[in-house]
Coordinates of C-alpha atoms in Angstrom, one line a residue:
M1 CA 132.1 4.7 -100.6
Y2 CA 135.2 4.7 -98.0
K3 CA 137.9 2.3 -99.1
A4 CA 139.6 -0.8 -96.0
V5 CA 141.8 -2.4 -96.3
L6 CA 141.9 -5.8 -93.5
V7 CA 145.3 -7.5 -92.7
D8 CA 145.7 -10.2 -90.2
D9 CA 147.4 -13.2 -90.4
E10 CA 145.4 -15.3 -88.0
N11 CA 141.9 -16.0 -90.3
Y12 CA 139.8 -16.2 -87.5
D13 CA 140.5 -12.2 -86.1
L14 CA 140.6 -11.4 -90.4
E15 CA 136.9 -14.0 -90.5
G16 CA 135.9 -11.5 -87.2
L17 CA 137.2 -8.7 -88.8
R18 CA 134.8 -8.9 -92.1
Q19 CA 132.2 -10.7 -90.5
L20 CA 131.6 -8.3 -88.1
I21 CA 131.1 -5.2 -88.5
P22 CA 129.1 -3.3 -90.4
W23 CA 131.1 -1.4 -92.8
T24 CA 128.2 -1.0 -95.7
E25 CA 126.5 1.1 -92.4
L26 CA 129.7 2.6 -91.2
G27 CA 130.5 4.1 -95.5
I28 CA 133.4 2.1 -95.5
E29 CA 133.7 -0.7 -98.6
V30 CA 136.7 -4.2 -97.5
V31 CA 138.2 -3.8 -101.4
C32 CA 141.2 -6.6 -99.8
S33 CA 141.5 -8.7 -97.1
E34 CA 144.0 -10.8 -96.6
N35 CA 146.7 -13.6 -93.9
R36 CA 149.7 -12.0 -95.6
S37 CA 150.8 -8.8 -95.6
L38 CA 153.4 -8.6 -98.9
S39 CA 149.8 -8.9 -100.6
A40 CA 147.9 -6.3 -98.8
M41 CA 151.7 -3.8 -99.6
S42 CA 151.6 -5.3 -103.6
Y43 CA 147.0 -4.8 -103.3
I44 CA 147.8 -0.2 -101.8
D45 CA 150.9 -0.2 -104.0
Q46 CA 148.5 0.0 -107.1
H47 CA 145.0 0.8 -105.1
P48 CA 143.4 4.0 -103.6
V49 CA 143.0 3.0 -99.7
D50 CA 141.4 5.6 -97.4
I51 CA 141.6 3.4 -93.7
L52 CA 144.2 0.3 -93.5
V53 CA 143.3 -2.1 -90.0
T54 CA 146.8 -4.4 -89.3
D55 CA 147.6 -6.4 -86.3
I56 CA 151.6 -4.7 -85.6
K57 CA 152.9 -8.0 -85.0
M58 CA 153.5 -10.1 -88.1
P59 CA 156.0 -12.6 -90.5
V60 CA 158.4 -10.6 -93.3
L61 CA 156.2 -7.5 -93.4
T62 CA 155.5 -6.6 -89.5
G63 CA 151.8 -4.2 -89.4
L64 CA 154.6 -1.4 -88.3
E65 CA 156.1 -2.0 -91.3
L66 CA 153.4 -1.2 -93.7
S67 CA 151.9 1.2 -92.4
R68 CA 155.2 3.2 -93.0
K69 CA 155.6 2.0 -96.5
A70 CA 152.3 2.8 -96.6
L71 CA 151.7 6.0 -95.8
D72 CA 155.1 7.2 -97.6
K73 CA 152.9 6.4 -101.1
N74 CA 149.9 8.2 -99.1
P75 CA 150.6 10.5 -96.6
N76 CA 146.5 10.9 -95.7
L77 CA 146.2 7.2 -95.0
K78 CA 143.7 6.4 -92.5
T79 CA 146.2 3.7 -90.0
I80 CA 144.7 1.5 -87.2
F81 CA 146.3 -0.9 -85.3
I82 CA 145.5 -4.2 -83.7
S83 CA 147.6 -6.2 -81.3
G84 CA 147.3 -8.6 -80.1
Y85 CA 150.2 -8.1 -77.7
Q86 CA 149.8 -5.6 -74.1
D87 CA 154.0 -4.2 -75.1
F88 CA 154.3 -0.9 -74.5
E89 CA 157.0 -0.3 -77.7
Y90 CA 154.2 -1.8 -80.0
A91 CA 152.0 1.7 -79.0
K92 CA 155.1 3.9 -79.0
Q93 CA 156.1 3.3 -82.7
A94 CA 152.6 3.1 -83.7
L95 CA 151.8 6.5 -82.2
N96 CA 155.4 8.0 -84.3
L97 CA 153.5 6.6 -86.9
K98 CA 150.2 9.0 -85.9
A99 CA 148.3 6.1 -85.7
D100 CA 144.6 7.1 -85.7
G101 CA 144.0 4.4 -83.2
Y102 CA 144.9 1.6 -81.2
L103 CA 143.0 -1.1 -80.4
L104 CA 144.5 -4.9 -77.8
K105 CA 142.4 -9.0 -79.1
P106 CA 140.3 -9.3 -78.7
V107 CA 139.1 -6.0 -80.5
D108 CA 135.6 -5.5 -78.8
D109 CA 133.2 -5.0 -81.1
D110 CA 131.5 -2.0 -80.2
E111 CA 135.2 0.0 -79.5
I112 CA 136.4 -0.6 -83.0
V113 CA 132.5 0.7 -85.0
E114 CA 133.2 4.0 -82.7
L115 CA 136.5 4.2 -83.9
L116 CA 135.6 3.7 -87.9
R117 CA 132.7 5.9 -87.6
K118 CA 135.8 8.6 -85.9
V119 CA 138.4 8.5 -88.8
V120 CA 135.6 8.0 -90.8
A121 CA 134.7 11.6 -89.4
E122 CA 138.4 13.1 -90.0
I123 CA 138.4 11.5 -93.7
D124 CA 135.3 13.6 -94.6
D125 CA 136.0 16.6 -92.4
T126 CA 139.4 16.3 -95.3
R127 CA 137.2 15.4 -97.7
K128 CA 135.3 18.5 -97.7
K129 CA 138.1 21.1 -96.6
N130 CA 140.1 19.3 -100.0
N131 CA 137.0 20.0 -102.7
E132 CA 136.8 23.7 -100.7
Q133 CA 140.0 24.8 -102.0
S134 CA 140.9 22.5 -105.6
H135 CA 136.5 22.3 -106.4
F136 CA 137.8 25.6 -109.0
T137 CA 140.3 23.3 -110.4
E138 CA 138.2 20.0 -110.9
S139 CA 135.9 19.4 -114.0
F140 CA 132.5 20.6 -114.3
A141 CA 130.4 17.2 -114.5
F142 CA 132.4 15.9 -111.9
I143 CA 132.8 18.6 -109.3
K144 CA 128.9 18.7 -109.7
S145 CA 128.0 15.6 -109.4
D146 CA 130.0 15.9 -105.5
F147 CA 127.4 18.6 -105.4
L148 CA 124.4 16.9 -105.8
Q149 CA 125.6 13.9 -104.2
H150 CA 127.2 16.5 -100.6
L151 CA 122.9 18.1 -100.8
L152 CA 121.6 15.1 -100.5
E153 CA 123.6 13.7 -97.7
G154 CA 122.9 17.2 -95.8
R155 CA 127.1 18.2 -96.3
I156 CA 127.2 21.5 -97.5
N157 CA 126.5 24.1 -95.5
Q158 CA 123.8 26.3 -95.7
E159 CA 125.7 29.6 -96.5
A160 CA 127.8 28.6 -98.7
L161 CA 124.2 26.8 -101.0
P162 CA 123.9 29.5 -102.7
A163 CA 127.1 30.3 -104.0
F164 CA 127.2 26.3 -105.6
L165 CA 124.1 26.7 -106.8
A166 CA 124.8 29.9 -108.5
R167 CA 127.4 28.3 -109.7
Y168 CA 125.7 24.5 -110.9
P169 CA 122.4 25.4 -111.5
L170 CA 120.8 21.4 -111.0
D171 CA 117.0 23.0 -113.2
I172 CA 114.9 22.6 -110.4
P173 CA 112.1 25.8 -111.1
T174 CA 109.1 24.5 -109.2
G175 CA 110.4 24.5 -106.4
T176 CA 109.6 21.7 -104.5
A177 CA 111.7 18.5 -105.8
I178 CA 111.6 14.2 -104.7
A179 CA 114.7 12.2 -103.7
V180 CA 115.2 8.8 -105.3
I181 CA 117.3 6.4 -104.9
I182 CA 118.2 3.6 -108.2
E183 CA 120.0 0.4 -107.2
L184 CA 121.1 -2.5 -109.4
D185 CA 119.9 -5.4 -108.1
D186 CA 122.8 -8.6 -107.0
V187 CA 125.3 -7.4 -108.3
L188 CA 128.0 -9.1 -106.1
W189 CA 125.6 -12.7 -106.7
K190 CA 126.1 -12.6 -110.2
N191 CA 129.8 -11.5 -110.5
K192 CA 130.6 -14.3 -108.5
L193 CA 128.1 -16.3 -110.9
M194 CA 130.6 -14.5 -114.4
P195 CA 133.4 -12.4 -112.6
D196 CA 135.2 -11.9 -116.1
A197 CA 132.3 -10.4 -117.9
G198 CA 130.4 -9.3 -114.5
Q199 CA 132.0 -5.8 -113.7
A200 CA 132.1 -5.1 -118.2
A201 CA 128.8 -6.1 -117.7
L202 CA 127.8 -3.4 -114.5
R203 CA 129.9 -0.4 -116.1
A204 CA 127.3 -0.9 -119.0
A205 CA 124.3 -1.1 -117.5
T206 CA 125.3 2.0 -115.4
T207 CA 125.6 4.0 -118.9
I208 CA 122.4 2.4 -120.3
I209 CA 121.0 4.4 -117.0
T210 CA 122.5 7.5 -116.6
E211 CA 121.5 8.2 -120.3
Y212 CA 118.0 7.2 -120.1
I213 CA 117.9 9.4 -117.5
D214 CA 119.6 12.4 -118.8
D215 CA 117.7 11.2 -122.7
H216 CA 114.2 10.8 -120.7
K217 CA 115.1 14.7 -118.7
L218 CA 114.0 12.9 -115.4
G219 CA 116.1 15.0 -113.3
P220 CA 119.9 15.9 -111.9
W221 CA 121.4 12.7 -110.9
C222 CA 125.1 11.8 -108.8
K223 CA 126.1 8.1 -108.7
L224 CA 126.8 6.7 -105.2
S225 CA 128.5 3.5 -105.8
S226 CA 129.5 1.1 -108.4
S227 CA 125.6 -0.2 -108.6
Q228 CA 123.1 2.4 -106.9
F229 CA 122.7 6.4 -108.0
A230 CA 120.1 9.1 -106.5
L231 CA 118.4 10.9 -108.4
I232 CA 116.0 14.9 -108.3
Y233 CA 112.5 14.3 -109.1
Q234 CA 111.1 17.4 -109.4
E235 CA 107.0 16.6 -110.6
E236 CA 104.9 14.5 -108.9
A237 CA 104.9 11.2 -107.4
A238 CA 101.9 9.0 -109.5
R239 CA 104.4 10.2 -112.4
L240 CA 107.5 9.3 -111.0
E241 CA 106.5 5.8 -110.0
D242 CA 106.2 5.2 -113.6
A243 CA 109.1 6.5 -114.6
L244 CA 110.9 4.2 -112.7
A245 CA 109.0 1.1 -113.8
D246 CA 109.7 2.2 -117.0
L247 CA 113.2 2.9 -116.4
N248 CA 113.4 -0.9 -114.9
E249 CA 111.2 -1.9 -118.1
Y250 CA 114.6 -1.0 -120.4
V251 CA 117.0 -1.5 -118.5
Q252 CA 116.6 -5.4 -118.0
R253 CA 115.9 -5.1 -121.5
N254 CA 119.6 -4.1 -121.9
T255 CA 120.5 -6.3 -119.6
Y256 CA 120.7 -9.3 -117.7
F257 CA 119.8 -6.7 -114.2
T258 CA 117.4 -5.8 -112.6
L259 CA 116.2 -2.5 -110.8
T260 CA 115.4 -1.4 -107.6
S261 CA 114.1 2.1 -106.7
S262 CA 113.1 4.2 -103.1
Y263 CA 112.2 7.6 -103.5
G264 CA 111.4 10.1 -100.5
D265 CA 108.8 12.4 -99.2
L266 CA 108.8 15.6 -101.7
V267 CA 109.3 19.0 -100.1
A268 CA 111.0 21.7 -100.4
F269 CA 114.2 22.4 -101.9
P270 CA 117.2 22.8 -101.5
D271 CA 116.1 23.7 -98.5
Q272 CA 114.5 19.9 -97.4
I273 CA 116.1 17.8 -100.0
T274 CA 118.4 16.3 -97.3
Q275 CA 115.1 14.8 -95.4
S276 CA 113.7 12.8 -98.5
F277 CA 116.7 11.5 -99.4
T278 CA 117.4 10.0 -95.6
Q279 CA 113.8 8.8 -96.3
A280 CA 114.8 7.2 -100.1
K281 CA 117.7 5.7 -98.6
E282 CA 115.9 3.9 -95.0
L283 CA 113.2 3.0 -98.1
I284 CA 115.9 1.2 -99.9
G285 CA 117.4 -0.9 -96.6
N286 CA 114.0 -2.4 -97.1
K287 CA 114.8 -3.7 -100.0
M288 CA 116.5 -6.8 -97.4
F289 CA 113.1 -7.3 -96.1
L290 CA 111.0 -6.3 -99.0
G291 CA 111.8 -7.4 -102.2
K292 CA 114.3 -6.5 -105.1
N293 CA 113.2 -5.6 -108.8
R294 CA 110.4 -3.5 -107.5
I295 CA 109.8 0.3 -106.9
I296 CA 109.3 1.0 -102.5
P297 CA 107.4 4.4 -102.0
P298 CA 107.5 6.0 -98.7
R299 CA 104.4 4.9 -97.5
L300 CA 105.7 1.3 -97.1
A301 CA 108.4 3.3 -94.8
K302 CA 107.0 2.0 -90.8
L303 CA 107.0 -1.3 -91.7
Q304 CA 104.5 -3.5 -89.6
I305 CA 106.8 -6.5 -87.2
A306 CA 105.7 -9.3 -85.5
K307 CA 107.6 -8.9 -82.7
D308 CA 107.1 -12.2 -81.2
A309 CA 109.6 -14.0 -82.0
K310 CA 110.4 -17.5 -81.8
D311 CA 112.8 -19.5 -79.5
L312 CA 115.9 -19.6 -81.8
N313 CA 118.1 -23.2 -79.6
A314 CA 114.7 -25.0 -79.9
I315 CA 114.6 -24.0 -83.2
L316 CA 117.8 -25.3 -83.6
D317 CA 117.8 -28.1 -81.9
A318 CA 114.1 -29.0 -84.0
M319 CA 115.9 -28.8 -87.4
F320 CA 119.2 -30.8 -86.3
M321 CA 117.0 -33.3 -85.4
A322 CA 115.4 -33.1 -88.6
V323 CA 118.4 -33.2 -90.2
A324 CA 118.7 -36.3 -88.6
S325 CA 116.7 -38.3 -89.1
Y326 CA 116.6 -36.1 -93.5
D327 CA 113.4 -34.9 -92.7
L328 CA 112.4 -32.3 -95.1
V329 CA 109.6 -31.6 -94.7
K330 CA 110.4 -30.3 -90.6
I331 CA 114.1 -28.6 -91.8
C332 CA 111.3 -26.7 -94.1
D333 CA 108.7 -25.2 -91.2
G334 CA 112.1 -25.1 -89.0
M335 CA 113.8 -22.8 -92.0
D336 CA 110.8 -20.7 -91.6
D337 CA 110.6 -20.4 -88.1
L338 CA 114.0 -19.3 -88.2
F339 CA 113.7 -16.0 -90.4
D340 CA 110.4 -15.5 -88.3
N341 CA 113.0 -13.9 -86.0
V342 CA 114.6 -11.9 -89.1
R343 CA 111.3 -10.1 -88.8
T344 CA 112.4 -8.6 -85.9
F345 CA 115.3 -7.3 -87.4
E346 CA 115.6 -3.7 -88.3
H347 CA 118.7 -3.4 -90.2
P348 CA 120.0 -6.2 -93.3
V349 CA 123.6 -6.2 -91.0
K350 CA 121.8 -8.3 -88.3
V351 CA 120.3 -10.7 -91.4
Y352 CA 123.2 -11.2 -93.0
S353 CA 125.0 -11.7 -89.1
F354 CA 121.7 -14.0 -88.0
S355 CA 122.3 -15.7 -91.1
I356 CA 125.9 -16.5 -91.1
H357 CA 125.3 -17.5 -87.1
I358 CA 122.9 -19.9 -88.6
A359 CA 125.1 -21.3 -90.5
S360 CA 128.4 -21.8 -87.5
K361 CA 125.5 -22.7 -85.3
L362 CA 125.4 -25.5 -88.3
E363 CA 128.9 -26.9 -88.7
A364 CA 129.1 -26.7 -85.3
Y365 CA 126.6 -29.4 -84.5
L366 CA 127.9 -31.8 -87.5
N367 CA 131.3 -31.5 -85.8
T368 CA 129.3 -33.8 -82.3
V369 CA 128.5 -36.1 -85.9
N370 CA 132.3 -35.7 -87.2
E371 CA 132.1 -33.9 -90.1
T372 CA 132.4 -30.6 -91.2
Y373 CA 131.1 -28.7 -94.4
D374 CA 135.3 -29.7 -96.6
S375 CA 133.8 -33.2 -95.9
L376 CA 130.4 -32.9 -97.2
L377 CA 130.6 -30.6 -99.6
G378 CA 134.4 -29.6 -99.9
W379 CA 133.5 -26.6 -98.3
E380 CA 136.3 -23.8 -96.4
F381 CA 134.1 -21.6 -93.7
E382 CA 134.9 -18.7 -96.4
H383 CA 132.1 -19.8 -98.9
L384 CA 129.7 -18.7 -96.3
D385 CA 130.4 -15.5 -97.1
V386 CA 128.5 -16.2 -100.4
I387 CA 125.8 -14.7 -97.8
R388 CA 126.2 -11.4 -97.8
Q389 CA 126.0 -11.4 -101.6
F390 CA 122.3 -12.4 -101.2
E391 CA 119.4 -8.5 -101.2
T392 CA 117.2 -10.5 -99.4
T393 CA 116.3 -12.8 -96.3
E394 CA 114.1 -14.6 -99.1
D395 CA 117.5 -15.2 -101.4
I396 CA 119.5 -16.3 -98.0
K397 CA 116.4 -18.7 -96.9
S398 CA 116.6 -20.5 -99.9
W399 CA 120.4 -20.6 -100.3
L400 CA 120.5 -22.0 -96.5
R401 CA 117.7 -24.1 -97.2
K402 CA 118.7 -25.8 -100.5
T403 CA 122.2 -26.6 -98.1
V404 CA 120.8 -27.9 -95.5
F405 CA 118.8 -30.0 -98.1
E406 CA 121.5 -31.3 -98.4
I407 CA 123.3 -31.9 -96.1
S408 CA 121.0 -33.9 -94.5
E409 CA 120.5 -36.3 -97.5
R410 CA 124.7 -36.6 -98.1
L411 CA 124.4 -37.1 -93.7
F412 CA 122.1 -39.9 -94.8
L413 CA 123.3 -41.9 -97.8
K414 CA 126.3 -41.4 -95.8
K415 CA 124.7 -43.6 -92.9
Q416 CA 123.1 -45.7 -94.6
S417 CA 126.5 -46.4 -96.5
K418 CA 128.5 -46.7 -93.7
S419 CA 125.3 -49.2 -91.8
R420 CA 125.4 -51.3 -94.8
R421 CA 128.8 -52.3 -94.2
I422 CA 128.1 -53.4 -90.4
I423 CA 125.1 -54.8 -91.1
E424 CA 125.5 -57.7 -93.9
P425 CA 128.4 -59.6 -92.5
I426 CA 125.3 -59.8 -89.5
E427 CA 123.1 -60.8 -91.2
Q428 CA 125.4 -63.3 -93.3
Y429 CA 126.2 -65.3 -89.9
I430 CA 122.1 -65.5 -89.2
Q431 CA 121.5 -66.7 -92.7
A432 CA 124.7 -69.4 -92.0
H433 CA 123.1 -70.5 -88.3
L434 CA 119.4 -70.4 -88.8
A435 CA 119.6 -73.9 -87.7
E436 CA 121.1 -73.1 -83.8
E437 CA 119.2 -71.3 -80.9
I438 CA 120.3 -67.6 -81.8
T439 CA 119.9 -64.4 -80.1
L440 CA 119.9 -60.7 -79.7
R441 CA 122.5 -60.5 -76.8
E442 CA 124.9 -63.6 -78.6
I443 CA 125.3 -62.3 -82.1
A444 CA 125.6 -58.1 -79.6
N445 CA 127.9 -59.3 -78.4
K446 CA 129.9 -61.5 -80.7
F447 CA 130.6 -58.6 -83.1
S448 CA 131.5 -56.4 -80.1
Y449 CA 127.8 -54.8 -79.5
S450 CA 126.0 -53.7 -77.7
A451 CA 122.1 -55.2 -77.3
N452 CA 120.6 -52.3 -77.8
H453 CA 122.6 -50.5 -80.3
M454 CA 121.9 -54.1 -82.5
G455 CA 118.2 -54.3 -81.8
F456 CA 117.9 -50.5 -83.4
L457 CA 120.3 -51.4 -86.0
F458 CA 118.5 -54.3 -87.1
K459 CA 115.8 -52.4 -87.0
E460 CA 117.0 -49.9 -89.3
Q461 CA 118.7 -51.0 -92.0
T462 CA 115.7 -54.6 -92.6
G463 CA 112.3 -52.4 -91.1
E464 CA 111.6 -54.9 -88.6
S465 CA 112.8 -56.7 -85.1
F466 CA 115.6 -58.6 -85.1
N467 CA 113.0 -62.0 -83.9
D468 CA 110.8 -60.9 -86.8
Y469 CA 114.2 -60.5 -88.8
L470 CA 115.4 -64.4 -87.6
V471 CA 111.8 -65.8 -87.7
R472 CA 111.0 -64.6 -91.3
N473 CA 114.1 -66.1 -92.2
R474 CA 113.4 -69.4 -90.9
M475 CA 110.2 -69.6 -92.3
E476 CA 111.6 -68.7 -96.6
K477 CA 114.4 -71.0 -94.9
A478 CA 111.4 -73.3 -93.8
R479 CA 109.2 -73.0 -97.2
N480 CA 112.2 -73.3 -99.4
L481 CA 113.0 -77.1 -97.5
L482 CA 110.3 -78.6 -97.1
Q483 CA 109.8 -78.6 -101.5
E484 CA 112.1 -81.5 -101.1
P485 CA 109.6 -84.8 -100.4
T486 CA 112.9 -87.3 -98.1
L487 CA 113.0 -84.6 -95.5
K488 CA 110.3 -85.1 -92.3
I489 CA 108.9 -82.0 -91.2
Y490 CA 110.3 -82.2 -87.7
E491 CA 113.6 -82.8 -89.3
V492 CA 112.8 -79.5 -91.7
A493 CA 111.3 -77.4 -88.0
D494 CA 115.0 -78.9 -86.5
Q495 CA 117.5 -76.9 -89.4
V496 CA 115.7 -73.9 -89.3
G497 CA 116.1 -73.7 -85.9
Y498 CA 113.5 -75.0 -83.4
K499 CA 113.2 -78.4 -81.7
S500 CA 109.8 -78.0 -81.0
L501 CA 107.2 -79.4 -84.0
A502 CA 104.3 -77.9 -82.6
Y503 CA 105.7 -74.6 -81.5
F504 CA 107.1 -74.2 -85.4
S505 CA 103.8 -76.3 -87.2
R506 CA 102.2 -72.6 -85.3
L507 CA 105.4 -70.1 -86.5
F508 CA 104.5 -71.2 -90.0
R509 CA 100.8 -71.4 -90.3
E510 CA 100.5 -67.6 -87.8
H511 CA 103.7 -66.5 -91.4
Y512 CA 101.8 -68.3 -94.3
G513 CA 98.1 -69.0 -92.8
I514 CA 99.6 -72.7 -93.6
T515 CA 100.3 -75.5 -91.4
P516 CA 103.7 -76.8 -93.2
G517 CA 102.0 -80.3 -94.0
D518 CA 99.4 -78.9 -95.8
Y519 CA 101.6 -76.3 -97.5
R520 CA 103.7 -79.6 -98.8
K521 CA 101.3 -80.5 -100.3
Q522 CA 100.7 -78.4 -102.1
S523 CA 103.7 -77.8 -103.5

């Protein structure tokens, strides 16, 4: 993986670069993204970097100045400039610095992806030449591992291959082999949970894996990244699955990681090993859809994917209505429907983009009710980058569902609290004026609401209509007054707002199943 640094003083442009470009697919790891050029320069001074993507016009240290300083440290650094200023002077200075690309904002995703592919190809060519020139002076173990990776990726000239194999024999006497990829699960997520101990735990797990491979003579191996290894296995696939299962069990016993492994078909070695490795890479990519902590064999190369993708906007609208009404069952149904669409995707990058799109739509909905992630959960939008640290669709779906549940609950509690504060003085007014003729419209006007909204508020807070609420409270007060023997029944009726004794008696009987007179006799 090549290491890239992204710099832009506009946070949204920087976030767009980080989120919308398929960096992993391009073979690039974004090791630093900064909105301050001085901080980026500090990182470049202390770490090896292959690619710099920077805005040109920034305060304190411009992108051009940053590039000059970075090139002084690393003359082989590839630089891409991005600018919102269509100024020939900037372009001319960038060309003088031998820029590898110059793009204008707003950046077209396809254009920058194509440019990055070109840059990666150029770095590949440079590294290949450098490797061929200096391989005799490098350590044997390092070169052998590097050679193995190049062999698997098909980046060794067929004419030079016999000489390499003679110098670095790989001990494949059978003439056939299987390419295997072994990947530690949840590395990013566990590093986030334990930032201090995460790297040490990862290094320990790496050592445990490589020592196990060597001790059990599973075959020559190389490290593809900090959490991924490639292995050339020469026995039949049935034994390979047992060996990988034993390795996973051993790793789980001795670390807090699990493993997901994939392998390609048994092929002629070395001529066809690249095909087997390509197959294994495609299969490990299906980890997103098939799940982790397992072995993915070639028979799962073509996933049976449903192509009946549902209307995304309709699902989102229904789910947002469920969020507003605190309907957890419908939220679950909506989340299931949303992730049914994932079955149509062919690459994990699309799953991440789709999930971040859902999260963005959710915040847009929250804005319509004057809320944000920050106001409800204390999150900045950047918090959503946690989505990229999950490795399967189920992990992402579970996290999103939990987040939406929490948002729905907090909206409900806020709404209840706000409405309760509104309804209390209205209830107090009604209690104080039960003897008077009270109408919904009169109450609405007094408290500056429409009659419709006042009716909705009563129904929401009390569970009954305004008229039912008024009658119930009058009847409860009448029942208490009837216990006073000095009051005539018509006086009780008058004190709860009824001028007609017959109408009052009928309502009392409907409410309690007994006439006011009989109730007094029983009291």
